[in-house]
Coordinates of C-alpha atoms in Angstrom, one line a residue:
Chain A
M236 CA 151.7 125.8 124.2
Q237 CA 152.6 127.6 121.0
L238 CA 151.9 124.4 119.1
K239 CA 148.5 124.1 120.6
K240 CA 147.7 127.6 119.6
I241 CA 148.8 127.1 116.0
K242 CA 146.8 123.8 115.9
G243 CA 143.7 125.7 117.2
R244 CA 144.1 128.5 114.6
M245 CA 144.6 126.0 111.8
A246 CA 141.4 124.2 112.9
V247 CA 139.4 127.4 112.7
A248 CA 140.9 128.5 109.4
T249 CA 140.4 125.0 107.8
C250 CA 136.8 124.9 109.0
A251 CA 136.2 128.3 107.5
L252 CA 137.8 127.2 104.2
L253 CA 135.9 123.9 104.0
Q254 CA 132.6 125.6 104.8
A255 CA 133.2 128.1 102.0
A256 CA 134.0 125.2 99.6
S257 CA 131.0 123.1 100.8
P258 CA 128.0 123.4 98.5
V259 CA 125.6 123.1 101.4
A260 CA 127.0 125.7 103.7
G261 CA 128.5 127.8 100.9
A262 CA 125.7 128.7 98.6
A263 CA 126.1 132.4 98.8
G264 CA 122.7 133.6 99.9
S265 CA 120.7 134.0 96.7
E266 CA 122.2 131.2 94.7
W267 CA 120.3 128.0 93.8
D268 CA 122.1 124.7 93.3
V269 CA 120.1 123.1 90.5
D270 CA 120.2 119.5 89.3
T271 CA 118.4 118.6 86.2
S272 CA 118.1 115.1 84.8
F273 CA 116.4 113.0 82.2
L274 CA 115.9 109.3 82.2
Y275 CA 114.9 106.9 79.4
Y276 CA 114.1 103.4 80.6
G277 CA 113.2 100.7 78.1
E278 CA 112.3 97.0 78.5
A279 CA 112.8 94.5 75.7
D280 CA 110.0 92.7 74.0
G281 CA 107.6 95.7 73.9
R282 CA 107.2 95.9 77.6
V283 CA 107.4 99.1 79.7
Q284 CA 109.1 102.3 78.4
A285 CA 109.5 105.3 80.7
F286 CA 110.5 108.9 80.0
E287 CA 111.3 110.7 83.2
P288 CA 112.5 114.4 83.3
A289 CA 113.3 115.7 86.8
I290 CA 114.6 118.9 88.5
R291 CA 115.8 119.7 91.9
A292 CA 116.8 123.1 93.3
G293 CA 118.2 123.9 96.7
R294 CA 119.5 127.1 98.4
A295 CA 120.6 128.3 101.7
L296 CA 118.2 130.3 103.9
G297 CA 119.9 132.5 106.4
D298 CA 123.2 131.3 107.9
D299 CA 122.4 127.6 108.5
D300 CA 119.0 126.6 107.1
R301 CA 118.3 125.3 103.6
I302 CA 115.4 124.6 101.4
E303 CA 115.1 122.1 98.5
L304 CA 112.4 121.6 96.0
R305 CA 111.9 118.7 93.5
L306 CA 109.7 117.9 90.6
V307 CA 109.7 114.6 88.7
V308 CA 107.4 113.6 85.8
D309 CA 107.1 110.0 84.8
A310 CA 105.5 109.0 81.5
L311 CA 105.0 105.3 81.0
T312 CA 103.8 103.2 78.1
G313 CA 104.0 99.6 77.1
A314 CA 102.8 96.2 78.3
S315 CA 102.9 94.8 81.8
P316 CA 102.6 91.1 82.9
N317 CA 99.0 90.4 84.1
G318 CA 99.9 87.6 86.5
A319 CA 98.9 84.6 84.2
Y320 CA 101.7 82.5 82.6
A321 CA 102.4 81.4 79.1
I322 CA 100.8 78.1 77.9
T323 CA 102.0 76.3 74.8
D324 CA 98.9 74.8 73.3
T325 CA 96.1 77.3 73.1
P326 CA 95.6 81.1 73.0
Q327 CA 94.4 82.8 76.2
T328 CA 91.9 85.6 76.3
F329 CA 91.8 88.2 79.0
T330 CA 89.6 91.2 79.9
T331 CA 91.2 94.6 80.1
P332 CA 91.1 96.4 83.5
S333 CA 88.2 98.6 82.3
G334 CA 86.1 95.4 81.9
D335 CA 84.7 96.3 78.5
S336 CA 87.3 94.9 76.0
S337 CA 89.5 91.9 75.8
Y338 CA 92.9 90.8 74.4
T339 CA 94.2 87.5 73.2
I340 CA 97.7 86.1 73.9
A341 CA 99.2 83.7 71.4
P342 CA 100.3 80.2 72.5
G343 CA 103.8 80.3 74.1
E344 CA 103.7 84.0 74.7
Q345 CA 103.8 85.7 78.2
P346 CA 100.4 87.3 78.9
L347 CA 101.0 91.1 78.9
D348 CA 98.3 93.7 79.3
S349 CA 99.2 96.3 76.7
T350 CA 96.7 98.9 78.0
F351 CA 99.4 100.0 80.5
I352 CA 99.9 103.8 80.1
D353 CA 100.3 106.3 82.8
T354 CA 101.8 109.7 83.7
R355 CA 102.9 110.4 87.2
I356 CA 103.8 113.8 88.6
A357 CA 105.7 114.0 91.9
L358 CA 106.5 117.1 94.0
G359 CA 108.8 117.2 97.0
A360 CA 110.2 119.7 99.4
D361 CA 112.8 119.5 102.2
Y362 CA 113.6 122.1 104.8
T363 CA 116.8 121.7 106.8
Q364 CA 116.4 123.5 110.1
S365 CA 119.6 124.0 112.0
L366 CA 119.1 123.5 115.8
D367 CA 122.5 124.3 117.0
R368 CA 126.1 124.0 115.7
M369 CA 126.0 120.2 115.9
S370 CA 122.4 119.2 115.1
R371 CA 119.7 119.7 112.6
I372 CA 116.3 118.4 111.5
I373 CA 115.3 117.9 107.9
W374 CA 111.5 118.2 107.4
G375 CA 110.2 116.6 104.2
A376 CA 107.0 116.5 102.3
N377 CA 106.1 114.6 99.2
L378 CA 103.1 114.5 97.0
S379 CA 102.5 112.4 93.8
G380 CA 99.6 111.6 91.6
E381 CA 98.9 109.3 88.6
H382 CA 95.5 108.3 87.2
D383 CA 95.0 105.4 89.6
Y384 CA 97.3 106.2 92.5
F385 CA 97.7 109.2 94.8
A386 CA 100.5 109.4 97.5
M387 CA 101.2 111.9 100.3
G388 CA 104.1 111.7 102.7
V389 CA 105.8 113.6 105.4
S390 CA 109.1 112.9 107.1
A391 CA 111.5 114.2 109.8
N392 CA 115.2 113.3 110.0
Y393 CA 117.2 114.4 113.0
A394 CA 121.0 114.4 112.7
R395 CA 123.5 115.1 115.4
D396 CA 127.3 115.3 115.1
F397 CA 129.6 114.0 117.8
N398 CA 133.3 113.4 118.2
N399 CA 134.7 116.4 116.4
R400 CA 132.1 115.9 113.6
N401 CA 133.5 112.5 112.8
T402 CA 130.4 110.6 114.0
T403 CA 126.8 111.6 113.0
L404 CA 123.7 110.0 114.5
N405 CA 120.7 110.0 112.2
V406 CA 117.1 109.2 113.4
G407 CA 114.3 109.4 110.9
L408 CA 110.6 108.9 110.9
G409 CA 108.5 108.9 107.7
F410 CA 104.7 108.5 107.2
N411 CA 102.9 108.0 103.9
S412 CA 99.2 107.8 103.1
D413 CA 98.4 106.4 99.7
S414 CA 95.2 105.7 97.9
V415 CA 94.6 103.3 95.0
N416 CA 91.8 104.0 92.5
P417 CA 91.9 101.3 89.9
H418 CA 90.2 101.5 86.5
S419 CA 86.5 100.7 86.9
G420 CA 86.7 99.9 90.6
V421 CA 88.7 97.7 92.9
P422 CA 88.4 94.1 91.8
T423 CA 87.1 91.8 94.5
E424 CA 89.9 89.6 95.8
F425 CA 89.8 86.0 94.7
T426 CA 86.8 86.5 92.4
P427 CA 87.1 85.4 88.7
M428 CA 88.0 87.8 85.9
R429 CA 84.9 88.1 83.8
D430 CA 84.3 88.2 80.1
S431 CA 84.4 91.7 78.7
G432 CA 81.1 93.4 79.0
A433 CA 79.9 90.9 81.6
G434 CA 80.5 93.3 84.5
K435 CA 83.6 93.2 86.7
N436 CA 83.5 91.9 90.3
V437 CA 84.2 95.1 92.2
D438 CA 84.5 96.1 95.8
G439 CA 84.3 99.9 95.9
D440 CA 86.1 102.6 93.9
S441 CA 89.3 103.0 96.0
E442 CA 91.4 101.6 98.8
T443 CA 94.1 103.1 101.1
K444 CA 97.4 102.1 102.5
T445 CA 99.6 103.7 105.1
I446 CA 103.4 103.3 105.3
T447 CA 105.4 104.1 108.4
D448 CA 109.2 103.9 108.5
F449 CA 111.6 104.4 111.4
M450 CA 115.3 104.6 110.8
I451 CA 118.3 104.9 113.0
G452 CA 121.8 105.2 111.6
V453 CA 125.4 106.3 112.1
T454 CA 127.9 107.7 109.8
Q455 CA 131.5 107.5 110.8
V456 CA 134.7 109.1 109.4
I457 CA 137.4 106.4 109.8
D458 CA 140.3 108.3 108.4
R459 CA 141.2 111.0 105.9
K460 CA 140.0 108.8 103.0
T461 CA 137.2 106.6 104.4
I462 CA 133.7 107.2 105.6
L463 CA 131.2 104.5 106.6
Q464 CA 127.4 104.5 107.0
L465 CA 125.2 102.0 108.8
N466 CA 121.4 102.3 108.9
L467 CA 118.6 100.1 110.4
T468 CA 115.1 100.7 109.1
L469 CA 111.9 99.3 110.5
G470 CA 109.0 99.6 108.1
S471 CA 105.4 98.9 108.5
V472 CA 102.8 98.9 105.7
S473 CA 99.1 98.4 106.4
G474 CA 96.1 98.5 104.2
Y475 CA 95.5 97.5 100.6
Q476 CA 98.6 95.9 99.1
N477 CA 97.2 93.9 96.2
D478 CA 98.1 94.7 92.6
P479 CA 94.6 95.4 91.4
Y480 CA 95.5 94.3 87.8
K481 CA 97.1 91.0 88.6
I482 CA 95.4 87.6 88.4
V483 CA 96.2 84.0 89.2
T484 CA 95.5 81.1 86.9
V485 CA 93.2 78.4 88.1
T486 CA 94.0 74.9 86.9
D487 CA 92.5 71.5 87.5
N488 CA 95.7 69.6 86.6
P489 CA 98.9 70.7 88.2
A490 CA 100.9 68.5 85.9
T491 CA 99.8 70.4 82.8
G492 CA 99.1 73.7 84.5
L493 CA 96.5 74.5 81.8
P494 CA 93.7 76.8 82.8
V495 CA 90.6 74.9 83.9
T496 CA 88.0 73.9 81.4
G497 CA 84.7 72.1 81.9
S498 CA 84.2 73.6 85.4
A499 CA 80.6 74.6 86.3
F500 CA 81.9 77.7 88.0
F501 CA 84.8 78.8 85.8
S502 CA 82.7 78.8 82.6
G503 CA 80.5 81.1 80.6
V504 CA 81.4 84.7 81.7
N505 CA 83.8 83.5 84.5
L506 CA 87.3 83.1 83.1
P507 CA 89.7 80.6 84.7
Y508 CA 91.6 83.4 86.5
V509 CA 91.0 85.0 89.9
Y510 CA 92.2 88.4 91.1
E511 CA 95.1 88.1 93.5
K512 CA 95.1 88.6 97.3
R513 CA 97.9 89.7 99.5
P514 CA 98.1 90.2 103.3
D515 CA 97.0 93.7 104.4
S516 CA 100.0 94.1 106.8
R517 CA 103.7 93.9 106.0
Q518 CA 106.6 94.4 108.5
K519 CA 110.1 95.1 107.1
N520 CA 113.6 95.2 108.6
I521 CA 116.4 96.6 106.5
L522 CA 120.1 96.9 107.3
F523 CA 122.0 99.2 105.0
F524 CA 125.8 99.6 105.0
K525 CA 127.9 101.8 102.8
A526 CA 131.6 102.6 102.5
M527 CA 133.2 105.4 100.5
H528 CA 137.0 105.3 100.1
H529 CA 139.1 107.8 98.3
L530 CA 142.3 106.6 96.6
E531 CA 143.7 110.1 96.3
E532 CA 142.5 110.2 92.6
D533 CA 139.8 107.6 92.3
V534 CA 136.8 106.8 94.6
V535 CA 135.3 103.5 95.5
D536 CA 131.7 103.4 96.6
F537 CA 130.5 100.1 98.1
S538 CA 127.1 99.3 99.5
Y539 CA 125.2 96.3 100.9
R540 CA 121.6 95.9 102.0
Y541 CA 120.0 93.1 103.8
Y542 CA 116.2 93.1 103.6
S543 CA 113.7 90.9 105.4
D544 CA 109.9 91.0 105.8
D545 CA 107.1 88.9 107.2
W546 CA 105.9 88.0 103.7
G547 CA 108.9 85.7 103.6
I548 CA 111.0 87.9 101.4
N549 CA 114.7 88.1 102.2
S550 CA 117.1 89.9 99.9
H551 CA 120.7 90.8 99.5
T552 CA 121.8 93.8 97.4
L553 CA 125.4 94.6 96.6
G554 CA 126.5 97.7 94.8
L555 CA 129.9 98.8 93.6
K556 CA 130.9 101.9 91.8
Y557 CA 134.5 102.9 90.9
R558 CA 135.0 106.5 90.0
Y559 CA 138.1 106.6 87.7
Q560 CA 139.5 110.1 87.6
L561 CA 140.6 111.3 84.1
A562 CA 142.4 114.6 83.4
D563 CA 139.4 116.8 83.5
S564 CA 136.5 114.3 83.7
Y565 CA 135.8 110.9 85.2
L566 CA 134.5 107.5 84.2
Q567 CA 132.5 105.4 86.6
P568 CA 131.8 101.7 86.0
Q569 CA 128.9 100.4 88.2
V570 CA 127.7 97.0 89.1
R571 CA 124.8 95.8 91.2
Y572 CA 123.7 92.4 92.2
Y573 CA 120.3 91.6 93.8
S574 CA 118.9 88.4 94.9
Q575 CA 115.5 87.7 96.7
S576 CA 113.6 84.8 98.0
A577 CA 109.9 84.3 97.1
A578 CA 107.0 85.5 99.2
D579 CA 105.3 82.7 101.2
F580 CA 102.1 83.1 99.2
Y581 CA 103.7 83.3 95.7
T582 CA 102.2 80.5 93.7
H583 CA 102.3 79.4 90.1
N584 CA 98.6 78.6 90.0
L585 CA 95.6 77.7 92.2
V586 CA 94.3 74.1 91.8
L587 CA 90.6 73.5 91.5
G588 CA 89.4 71.0 94.1
A589 CA 92.3 71.7 96.4
D590 CA 92.9 75.5 96.6
V591 CA 89.6 76.4 95.1
D592 CA 86.2 74.9 95.9
A593 CA 85.1 73.2 92.6
G594 CA 81.4 73.9 93.2
T595 CA 81.3 77.5 94.5
G596 CA 84.6 78.8 93.1
E597 CA 85.5 80.0 96.6
V598 CA 89.3 80.3 97.1
L599 CA 90.3 78.2 100.1
V600 CA 93.9 79.5 100.7
D601 CA 94.5 82.8 102.6
Y602 CA 96.6 84.6 100.0
A603 CA 97.9 84.0 96.5
S604 CA 99.8 86.0 93.9
H605 CA 101.7 85.1 90.7
D606 CA 103.3 88.6 90.5
Y607 CA 106.8 87.8 89.2
R608 CA 108.1 90.5 91.5
L609 CA 107.2 88.3 94.5
A610 CA 109.1 85.3 93.1
E611 CA 112.6 84.1 93.8
S612 CA 114.7 86.2 91.5
E613 CA 118.1 87.7 90.7
T614 CA 118.9 91.0 89.0
I615 CA 122.3 92.0 87.6
T616 CA 122.9 95.5 86.5
L617 CA 126.0 96.8 84.7
G618 CA 126.4 100.5 84.1
L619 CA 128.9 103.2 83.0
K620 CA 128.9 106.9 83.7
Y621 CA 130.9 109.7 82.2
G622 CA 131.0 113.0 84.0
M623 CA 132.5 116.3 83.0
P624 CA 132.9 119.2 85.4
M625 CA 132.5 122.5 83.6
A626 CA 133.0 126.2 84.3
N627 CA 131.0 128.0 87.1
D628 CA 130.5 124.9 89.2
S629 CA 128.4 123.2 86.6
E630 CA 128.7 119.5 85.6
F631 CA 127.4 117.4 82.7
S632 CA 127.2 113.7 82.9
V633 CA 125.7 110.8 81.0
R634 CA 125.0 107.3 82.4
A635 CA 123.9 104.1 80.7
G636 CA 122.9 100.8 82.3
L637 CA 121.7 97.3 81.3
F638 CA 120.0 95.0 83.6
T639 CA 118.7 91.4 83.4
Q640 CA 116.2 90.0 85.9
S641 CA 115.7 86.2 86.0
V642 CA 113.0 84.5 87.9
N643 CA 113.3 81.0 89.4
D644 CA 109.8 79.6 89.0
G645 CA 110.6 76.3 90.7
A646 CA 109.1 73.2 89.3
V647 CA 106.6 74.3 86.7
P648 CA 105.4 72.6 83.5
A649 CA 107.7 73.3 80.5
G650 CA 106.9 76.5 78.6
Q651 CA 105.2 78.2 81.6
E652 CA 108.3 79.7 83.1
T653 CA 108.6 83.5 83.6
P654 CA 110.9 84.8 80.9
D655 CA 113.9 86.9 81.8
L656 CA 113.4 90.6 81.7
D657 CA 116.1 92.7 79.9
A658 CA 116.0 96.5 80.2
M659 CA 118.3 99.4 79.5
M660 CA 118.5 102.9 80.9
L661 CA 120.0 106.1 79.6
Q662 CA 120.3 109.1 81.8
V663 CA 121.6 112.6 81.2
N664 CA 122.4 115.0 84.1
Y665 CA 123.2 118.7 84.1
S666 CA 123.9 120.6 87.3
F667 CA 124.6 124.3 87.7
V668 CA 124.5 127.2 90.1
W669 CA 121.8 129.8 89.4
Chain B
M222 CA 118.2 91.3 113.9
I223 CA 117.0 94.5 115.5
R224 CA 118.9 93.8 118.8
I225 CA 122.1 92.9 116.9
T226 CA 121.9 96.0 114.8
T227 CA 121.2 98.3 117.8
L228 CA 124.2 96.8 119.5
I229 CA 126.4 97.3 116.4
L230 CA 125.1 100.9 116.2
L231 CA 125.9 101.5 119.9
M232 CA 129.3 99.9 119.6
T233 CA 130.0 102.1 116.5
L234 CA 129.1 105.2 118.5
V235 CA 131.3 104.2 121.4
G236 CA 134.0 102.4 119.5
C237 CA 134.5 105.1 117.0
A238 CA 134.9 107.9 119.5
G239 CA 138.7 107.8 118.9
M240 CA 138.4 107.5 115.2
G241 CA 138.2 110.3 112.6
V242 CA 140.2 113.2 111.5
E243 CA 141.1 116.7 112.5
P244 CA 139.2 119.5 110.6
W245 CA 142.2 120.3 108.5
E246 CA 142.4 116.7 107.3
R247 CA 139.0 116.8 105.5
D248 CA 140.3 117.8 102.1
L249 CA 139.2 114.5 100.5
L250 CA 136.1 113.9 102.6
A251 CA 134.8 117.4 101.7
K252 CA 134.8 116.6 97.9
D253 CA 131.4 116.1 96.2
S254 CA 132.6 112.7 95.1
M255 CA 132.9 111.6 98.7
Q256 CA 129.4 112.5 99.8
L257 CA 127.3 109.5 100.8
T258 CA 124.9 110.2 97.9
P259 CA 127.2 112.0 95.4
D260 CA 124.7 111.9 92.5
Y261 CA 121.2 112.5 93.7
F262 CA 119.3 111.6 90.5
D263 CA 121.4 108.5 89.8
N264 CA 120.3 107.2 93.2
F265 CA 116.8 108.4 92.8
Y266 CA 116.2 106.8 89.4
D267 CA 117.8 103.5 90.5
E268 CA 115.6 103.3 93.6
H269 CA 112.5 104.1 91.6
I270 CA 113.3 101.5 88.9
Y271 CA 114.1 98.7 91.4
F272 CA 111.1 99.6 93.5
S273 CA 108.9 98.8 90.6
K274 CA 110.7 95.6 89.6
E275 CA 111.7 94.0 92.9
A276 CA 110.1 93.1 96.3
S277 CA 112.6 95.0 98.5
N278 CA 113.0 98.7 98.8
G279 CA 114.4 101.3 101.2
G280 CA 117.3 101.3 103.7
Q281 CA 119.0 104.6 102.7
G282 CA 116.6 106.9 104.5
V283 CA 112.9 107.6 105.2
G284 CA 110.6 109.8 103.2
G285 CA 110.1 109.9 99.5
G286 CA 107.1 109.7 97.4
G287 CA 104.8 106.7 96.9
C288 CA 104.1 105.1 93.5
G289 CA 101.5 102.8 92.1
C290 CA 104.2 101.0 90.2
N291 CA 104.4 98.2 92.9

């Protein structure tokens, strides 16, 4: 009886202590927990570079509620693949998205559109509403804008604790409404890219897309050192999902893969490339598993994701981070492996006379894209982070990462393969209480 | 896959009823380094970069901003 009483009192005292130590419950009224971060991301060979400062601030409201605000700025420059592939013999000329100028790619070089430049600003807010001692809802809102894309999203996540707070059930629903406003109008799907100044084939100024996600998940404390998470997400995207700047090469000889010449249709102002077309619906299933294990000093963070959608893409993602505790700081090596299959409609080119009507130029297949991101590919990332906790609950950390993405094009003529993409990232974080 | 996962989730809920720790055994679990997303912006940037370079995204939660980068 006495033992039970002591156990009960210890539970109450420990709970109170832990709550005081927890950043979520413990932010003493007027204090903001602030995270600031800056990312530099750079791809090799003059491709994309991004500079991305971000800030997040959260504070307790009343006894149990909490608010969080976020701002992210994303400045991008560089060159991005336009969907055509390298050919070895002759230069290739393309029209910029604006339709009024052109650029030429040397033989053997991957066609990149160097007019790629953009600034994106994203705002987000979350409000955690405590329903009772064991359950809460996090309401979220997001807004982002860039010169050709605007996104709005809302979400609700319900969480309920069970089993002495060792099990938590999470149910989430998210809805996004996005609009795409490409340079000089939305290119008409499967129509040829035209010579600069000849007028672009357009189909209106903008298109829309809606994204709905439903997630159900469980987190479970296994023992004093281990916690597991398992989530199932069902996602649905409907509406415009083409990349309005990507084209597909039209050839009349699959053995050489060279862009068609001497065609009645693809001649004069019509270049031998057509704007891509993807399905307007996409259903995704995602299984995500995570395990965190404390080794008294160090921490192991393992995650696995299986992704599958009705475009034919299946992927596996494995992540491992090992936090190695030093005297007053820590080092964290990180590794990530990603592998995906190709979308059903991913194609190297379209063949005149088979996929494309030779007389009218009408494309006879339902969908086609040569966006390398829809190809079979593998990505390997290696990273290292160094973190240094400082006085007054602040922390400074720096993280560097290198990744290589390789695409398996399948059987394509020599010299037309998609080159590997190498990129590096450098990130600096500073967190403090204000 | 949906059925199997639902079953796993249910089994986890039921099967894990006996697992876990007492409140005073949460010393390690309460550390920042043991939170499921210990470094918000590390995770945020990673998701953002991979979203723009790969065909898969999501799994860790719902919500978040859209982007014209994919």
